[in-house]
mmCIF file of C-alpha atoms in Angstrom:
data_model
loop_
_atom_site.group_PDB
_atom_site.id
_atom_site.type_symbol
_atom_site.label_atom_id
_atom_site.label_comp_id
_atom_site.label_asym_id
_atom_site.label_seq_id
_atom_site.Cartn_x
_atom_site.Cartn_y
_atom_site.Cartn_z
ATOM 1 C CA UNK N 6 -3.060 -21.790 12.181
ATOM 2 C CA UNK N 7 0.542 -21.713 11.004
ATOM 3 C CA UNK N 8 1.332 -18.963 8.517
ATOM 4 C CA UNK N 9 3.837 -20.173 5.879
ATOM 5 C CA UNK N 10 6.754 -17.865 5.176
ATOM 6 C CA UNK N 11 7.398 -16.876 1.560
ATOM 7 C CA UNK N 12 11.170 -16.612 1.654
ATOM 8 C CA UNK N 13 11.476 -14.361 -1.400
ATOM 9 C CA UNK N 14 9.796 -11.556 0.581
ATOM 10 C CA UNK N 15 12.896 -11.551 2.765
ATOM 11 C CA UNK N 16 15.486 -11.260 -0.024
ATOM 12 C CA UNK N 17 17.329 -8.004 -0.592
ATOM 13 C CA UNK N 18 16.840 -7.315 -4.331
ATOM 14 C CA UNK N 19 20.067 -7.640 -6.331
ATOM 15 C CA UNK N 20 21.730 -4.507 -7.633
ATOM 16 C CA UNK N 21 21.068 -3.724 -11.267
ATOM 17 C CA UNK N 22 23.864 -4.532 -13.680
ATOM 18 C CA UNK N 23 23.676 -1.044 -15.157
ATOM 19 C CA UNK N 24 22.849 1.738 -12.757
ATOM 20 C CA UNK N 25 23.888 5.266 -11.885
ATOM 21 C CA UNK N 26 25.717 5.582 -8.537
ATOM 22 C CA UNK N 27 23.937 8.077 -6.302
ATOM 23 C CA UNK N 28 26.604 8.909 -3.750
ATOM 24 C CA UNK N 29 24.964 12.191 -2.724
ATOM 25 C CA UNK N 30 21.932 10.201 -1.543
ATOM 26 C CA UNK N 31 23.680 7.153 -0.089
ATOM 27 C CA UNK N 32 25.804 9.582 1.895
ATOM 28 C CA UNK N 33 22.690 11.146 3.386
ATOM 29 C CA UNK N 34 21.345 7.720 4.282
ATOM 30 C CA UNK N 35 24.574 6.856 6.084
ATOM 31 C CA UNK N 36 24.568 10.191 7.891
ATOM 32 C CA UNK N 37 21.098 9.365 9.207
ATOM 33 C CA UNK N 38 22.057 6.083 10.841
ATOM 34 C CA UNK N 39 22.302 7.748 14.257
ATOM 35 C CA UNK N 40 18.566 8.425 14.026
ATOM 36 C CA UNK N 41 15.866 5.787 14.482
ATOM 37 C CA UNK N 42 14.032 6.087 11.167
ATOM 38 C CA UNK N 43 14.725 6.822 7.514
ATOM 39 C CA UNK N 44 11.706 7.531 5.313
ATOM 40 C CA UNK N 45 12.138 7.245 1.537
ATOM 41 C CA UNK N 46 8.836 8.513 0.144
ATOM 42 C CA UNK N 47 8.035 9.148 -3.522
ATOM 43 C CA UNK N 48 5.711 7.906 -6.240
ATOM 44 C CA UNK N 49 6.493 4.920 -8.458
ATOM 45 C CA UNK N 50 9.524 5.128 -10.718
ATOM 46 C CA UNK N 51 11.792 7.268 -8.558
ATOM 47 C CA UNK N 52 14.170 4.406 -7.709
ATOM 48 C CA UNK N 53 13.445 4.067 -4.000
ATOM 49 C CA UNK N 54 14.204 0.350 -3.792
ATOM 50 C CA UNK N 55 17.276 0.626 -6.034
ATOM 51 C CA UNK N 56 18.678 3.440 -3.903
ATOM 52 C CA UNK N 57 18.214 1.561 -0.633
ATOM 53 C CA UNK N 58 19.823 -1.573 -2.106
ATOM 54 C CA UNK N 59 22.807 0.440 -3.354
ATOM 55 C CA UNK N 60 23.202 1.999 0.076
ATOM 56 C CA UNK N 61 23.030 -1.349 1.899
ATOM 57 C CA UNK N 62 25.765 -2.722 -0.364
ATOM 58 C CA UNK N 63 27.952 0.268 0.507
ATOM 59 C CA UNK N 64 27.407 0.610 4.240
ATOM 60 C CA UNK N 65 28.097 -3.078 5.009
ATOM 61 C CA UNK N 66 25.839 -3.053 8.076
ATOM 62 C CA UNK N 67 23.750 -6.220 8.617
ATOM 63 C CA UNK N 68 20.329 -5.656 7.082
ATOM 64 C CA UNK N 69 16.983 -7.443 7.274
ATOM 65 C CA UNK N 70 14.592 -6.906 4.374
ATOM 66 C CA UNK N 71 10.827 -7.309 4.139
ATOM 67 C CA UNK N 72 8.921 -6.691 0.902
ATOM 68 C CA UNK N 73 5.353 -6.019 2.009
ATOM 69 C CA UNK N 74 2.166 -6.953 0.187
ATOM 70 C CA UNK N 75 -1.531 -6.415 0.860
ATOM 71 C CA UNK N 76 -1.765 -9.674 2.807
ATOM 72 C CA UNK N 77 0.532 -8.194 5.448
ATOM 73 C CA UNK N 78 -2.271 -5.922 6.695
ATOM 74 C CA UNK N 79 -3.059 -8.621 9.237
ATOM 75 C CA UNK N 80 -1.110 -7.556 12.385
ATOM 76 C CA UNK N 81 -0.081 -11.063 13.401
ATOM 77 C CA UNK N 82 1.084 -11.938 9.890
ATOM 78 C CA UNK N 83 2.965 -8.624 9.790
ATOM 79 C CA UNK N 84 4.802 -9.389 13.038
ATOM 80 C CA UNK N 85 5.550 -12.951 11.934
ATOM 81 C CA UNK N 86 7.195 -11.660 8.752
ATOM 82 C CA UNK N 87 8.975 -8.915 10.675
ATOM 83 C CA UNK N 88 10.486 -11.485 13.015
ATOM 84 C CA UNK N 89 11.282 -13.806 10.083
ATOM 85 C CA UNK N 90 13.173 -10.952 8.405
ATOM 86 C CA UNK N 91 15.172 -10.293 11.573
ATOM 87 C CA UNK N 92 15.966 -13.999 11.845
ATOM 88 C CA UNK N 93 17.810 -13.809 8.514
ATOM 89 C CA UNK N 94 20.428 -11.883 10.509
ATOM 90 C CA UNK N 95 19.962 -13.456 13.936
ATOM 91 C CA UNK N 96 18.868 -17.071 13.320
ATOM 92 C CA UNK N 97 18.634 -17.840 17.033
ATOM 93 C CA UNK N 98 16.283 -14.962 17.814
ATOM 94 C CA UNK N 99 13.751 -16.225 20.367
ATOM 95 C CA UNK N 100 11.906 -19.253 19.047
ATOM 96 C CA UNK N 101 9.313 -18.700 21.759
ATOM 97 C CA UNK N 102 8.101 -15.402 20.332
ATOM 98 C CA UNK N 103 7.898 -16.880 16.848
ATOM 99 C CA UNK N 104 5.994 -19.938 18.063
ATOM 100 C CA UNK N 105 3.585 -17.792 20.096
ATOM 101 C CA UNK N 106 2.796 -15.651 17.066
ATOM 102 C CA UNK N 107 2.037 -18.820 15.104
ATOM 103 C CA UNK N 108 -0.269 -20.256 17.791
ATOM 104 C CA UNK N 109 -4.039 -20.572 17.114
ATOM 105 C CA UNK N 110 -4.810 -17.931 19.771
ATOM 106 C CA UNK N 111 -1.849 -15.549 20.036
ATOM 107 C CA UNK N 112 -1.678 -13.149 23.007
ATOM 108 C CA UNK N 113 -2.776 -9.493 22.661
ATOM 109 C CA UNK N 114 -0.798 -7.424 20.183
ATOM 110 C CA UNK N 115 0.720 -5.194 22.886
ATOM 111 C CA UNK N 116 2.135 -8.241 24.637
ATOM 112 C CA UNK N 117 3.680 -9.502 21.410
ATOM 113 C CA UNK N 118 5.177 -6.097 20.637
ATOM 114 C CA UNK N 119 6.756 -5.950 24.075
ATOM 115 C CA UNK N 120 8.267 -9.414 23.671
ATOM 116 C CA UNK N 121 9.569 -8.562 20.184
ATOM 117 C CA UNK N 122 11.070 -5.256 21.345
ATOM 118 C CA UNK N 123 12.811 -6.974 24.242
ATOM 119 C CA UNK N 124 14.140 -9.642 21.903
ATOM 120 C CA UNK N 125 15.534 -7.048 19.486
ATOM 121 C CA UNK N 126 17.207 -5.276 22.411
ATOM 122 C CA UNK N 127 19.105 -8.403 23.417
ATOM 123 C CA UNK N 128 21.075 -8.365 20.153
ATOM 124 C CA UNK N 129 23.944 -5.925 20.701
ATOM 125 C CA UNK N 130 25.171 -5.406 17.130
ATOM 126 C CA UNK N 131 23.918 -2.812 14.613
ATOM 127 C CA UNK N 132 20.927 -3.830 12.476
ATOM 128 C CA UNK N 133 19.081 -2.129 9.636
ATOM 129 C CA UNK N 134 15.499 -3.263 9.054
ATOM 130 C CA UNK N 135 13.965 -2.279 5.702
ATOM 131 C CA UNK N 136 10.216 -2.276 5.049
ATOM 132 C CA UNK N 137 9.772 -1.957 1.291
ATOM 133 C CA UNK N 138 6.461 -1.053 -0.413
ATOM 134 C CA UNK N 139 5.007 0.113 2.896
ATOM 135 C CA UNK N 140 2.240 1.963 0.981
ATOM 136 C CA UNK N 141 0.284 -1.304 0.740
ATOM 137 C CA UNK N 142 -0.246 -1.237 4.510
ATOM 138 C CA UNK N 143 -3.567 0.294 5.554
ATOM 139 C CA UNK N 144 -4.039 -1.013 9.072
ATOM 140 C CA UNK N 145 -4.270 1.200 12.181
ATOM 141 C CA UNK N 146 -3.073 -1.751 14.261
ATOM 142 C CA UNK N 147 0.129 -2.005 12.219
ATOM 143 C CA UNK N 148 0.595 1.768 12.390
ATOM 144 C CA UNK N 149 0.376 1.420 16.168
ATOM 145 C CA UNK N 150 2.846 -1.470 16.084
ATOM 146 C CA UNK N 151 5.400 0.593 14.122
ATOM 147 C CA UNK N 152 5.059 3.530 16.530
ATOM 148 C CA UNK N 153 5.543 1.160 19.477
ATOM 149 C CA UNK N 154 8.614 -0.432 17.913
ATOM 150 C CA UNK N 155 10.110 2.964 17.035
ATOM 151 C CA UNK N 156 9.531 4.301 20.548
ATOM 152 C CA UNK N 157 11.315 1.282 21.986
ATOM 153 C CA UNK N 158 13.973 0.788 19.310
ATOM 154 C CA UNK N 159 17.338 0.375 21.053
ATOM 155 C CA UNK N 160 20.549 2.126 19.981
ATOM 156 C CA UNK N 161 22.370 0.623 16.998
ATOM 157 C CA UNK N 162 19.061 -0.399 15.410
ATOM 158 C CA UNK N 163 17.647 1.514 12.445
ATOM 159 C CA UNK N 164 14.366 1.278 10.536
ATOM 160 C CA UNK N 165 14.039 2.212 6.849
ATOM 161 C CA UNK N 166 10.596 2.617 5.262
ATOM 162 C CA UNK N 167 10.337 2.859 1.457
ATOM 163 C CA UNK N 168 6.874 3.884 0.332
ATOM 164 C CA UNK N 169 4.768 5.726 -2.243
ATOM 165 C CA UNK N 170 2.858 7.528 0.501
ATOM 166 C CA UNK N 171 3.713 8.556 4.038
ATOM 167 C CA UNK N 172 2.876 6.056 6.776
ATOM 168 C CA UNK N 173 0.664 7.219 9.627
ATOM 169 C CA UNK N 174 3.545 7.935 11.980
ATOM 170 C CA UNK N 175 4.187 10.978 14.200
ATOM 171 C CA UNK N 176 6.428 12.619 11.582
ATOM 172 C CA UNK N 177 6.476 16.021 13.286
ATOM 173 C CA UNK N 178 7.388 14.543 16.674
ATOM 174 C CA UNK N 179 10.167 12.459 15.136
ATOM 175 C CA UNK N 180 11.544 15.575 13.436
ATOM 176 C CA UNK N 181 11.506 17.624 16.637
ATOM 177 C CA UNK N 182 13.429 14.880 18.445
ATOM 178 C CA UNK N 183 15.877 14.521 15.520
ATOM 179 C CA UNK N 184 14.918 10.884 15.020
ATOM 180 C CA UNK N 185 13.974 11.039 11.327
ATOM 181 C CA UNK N 186 15.825 11.303 8.006
ATOM 182 C CA UNK N 187 13.681 11.933 4.929
ATOM 183 C CA UNK N 188 14.313 11.530 1.196
ATOM 184 C CA UNK N 189 11.502 12.696 -1.046
ATOM 185 C CA UNK N 190 10.789 13.439 -4.713
ATOM 186 C CA UNK N 191 12.969 16.553 -4.780
ATOM 187 C CA UNK N 192 15.895 14.509 -3.428
ATOM 188 C CA UNK N 193 15.389 11.434 -5.604
ATOM 189 C CA UNK N 194 14.998 13.314 -8.881
ATOM 190 C CA UNK N 195 18.116 12.984 -11.049
ATOM 191 C CA UNK N 196 20.512 15.904 -11.101
ATOM 192 C CA UNK N 197 21.865 17.072 -14.457
ATOM 193 C CA UNK N 198 25.084 15.048 -14.102
ATOM 194 C CA UNK N 199 23.185 11.924 -13.001
ATOM 195 C CA UNK N 200 20.829 12.230 -15.961
ATOM 196 C CA UNK N 201 23.735 12.566 -18.368
ATOM 197 C CA UNK N 202 25.433 9.526 -16.847
ATOM 198 C CA UNK N 203 22.214 7.546 -17.035
ATOM 199 C CA UNK N 204 21.884 8.293 -20.746
ATOM 200 C CA UNK N 205 25.497 7.430 -21.434
ATOM 201 C CA UNK N 206 25.761 4.288 -19.298
ATOM 202 C CA UNK N 207 22.330 2.789 -18.859
ATOM 203 C CA UNK N 208 21.052 3.549 -22.360
ATOM 204 C CA UNK N 209 24.417 3.436 -24.135
ATOM 205 C CA UNK N 210 23.602 6.670 -25.946
ATOM 206 C CA UNK N 211 27.218 7.718 -25.946
ATOM 207 C CA UNK N 212 27.465 5.808 -29.213
ATOM 208 C CA UNK N 213 26.528 7.864 -32.236
ATOM 209 C CA UNK N 214 24.583 11.037 -31.542
ATOM 210 C CA UNK N 215 23.390 11.355 -27.953
ATOM 211 C CA UNK N 216 20.441 13.622 -27.218
ATOM 212 C CA UNK N 217 21.087 17.033 -25.799
ATOM 213 C CA UNK N 218 19.875 17.953 -22.338
ATOM 214 C CA UNK N 219 18.059 21.163 -21.636
ATOM 215 C CA UNK N 220 19.432 22.052 -18.231
ATOM 216 C CA UNK N 221 17.571 23.949 -15.574
ATOM 217 C CA UNK N 222 19.777 25.807 -13.148
ATOM 218 C CA UNK N 223 19.046 24.062 -9.839
ATOM 219 C CA UNK N 224 20.674 20.666 -9.180
ATOM 220 C CA UNK N 225 18.093 17.945 -8.754
ATOM 221 C CA UNK N 226 15.387 19.625 -10.818
ATOM 222 C CA UNK N 227 13.680 17.902 -13.721
ATOM 223 C CA UNK N 228 15.431 17.795 -17.067
ATOM 224 C CA UNK N 229 14.130 17.962 -20.604
ATOM 225 C CA UNK N 230 15.520 15.402 -23.061
ATOM 226 C CA UNK N 231 15.869 16.694 -26.594
ATOM 227 C CA UNK N 232 16.340 14.251 -29.449
ATOM 228 C CA UNK N 233 19.072 14.873 -32.061
ATOM 229 C CA UNK N 234 17.959 17.472 -34.576
ATOM 230 C CA UNK N 235 15.486 19.117 -32.217
ATOM 231 C CA UNK N 236 16.085 22.723 -31.258
ATOM 232 C CA UNK N 237 16.688 23.805 -27.696
ATOM 233 C CA UNK N 238 14.930 27.091 -27.321
#
């Protein structure tokens, strides 16, 4: 049965009109492009998607985007959407693989992964593939598929996973082989200067009496916001 493609799942979200540039983090993402995987892992509200979008706009490398949902826990559907995302960059990527995935009785998953990996390898230019909201995936088969694709990912190709919880990937092995870049809560938390800029730009609190900030010494630690008239003690 043919699985229809929801095209909006393949759109890179637009940048916010008012946002705080996070050059210290986008720089780390760019530095990690020589590795296979970047993992951006933190709970809701830490700006994972916004950060990745800002970075993609800066680095100018062709990027395929897939916003995952719970329906993507089916391995065949997952691979169909993965290939559909890649086809937004390479429209002529093998029609045969796509048609086989859509067939009533697709071949075994390992066979499809091999064909997809070989197809990705035929494209010589750099590609970034982003899997957003990966925390909705709870399928051992898809975990296996991601490990397979990572193990066979050719040079110039890079996978980014944005998630609220770590995927079931061999994190330690990837670290030992220097194949992984990680950004976590401690990295994503606003520094003092970023918090001040957010208040001034995003909330327009530079007009009138802006709140004071109670600063803790280490950059990137949490900040306390103190309303005008409150004491900082």
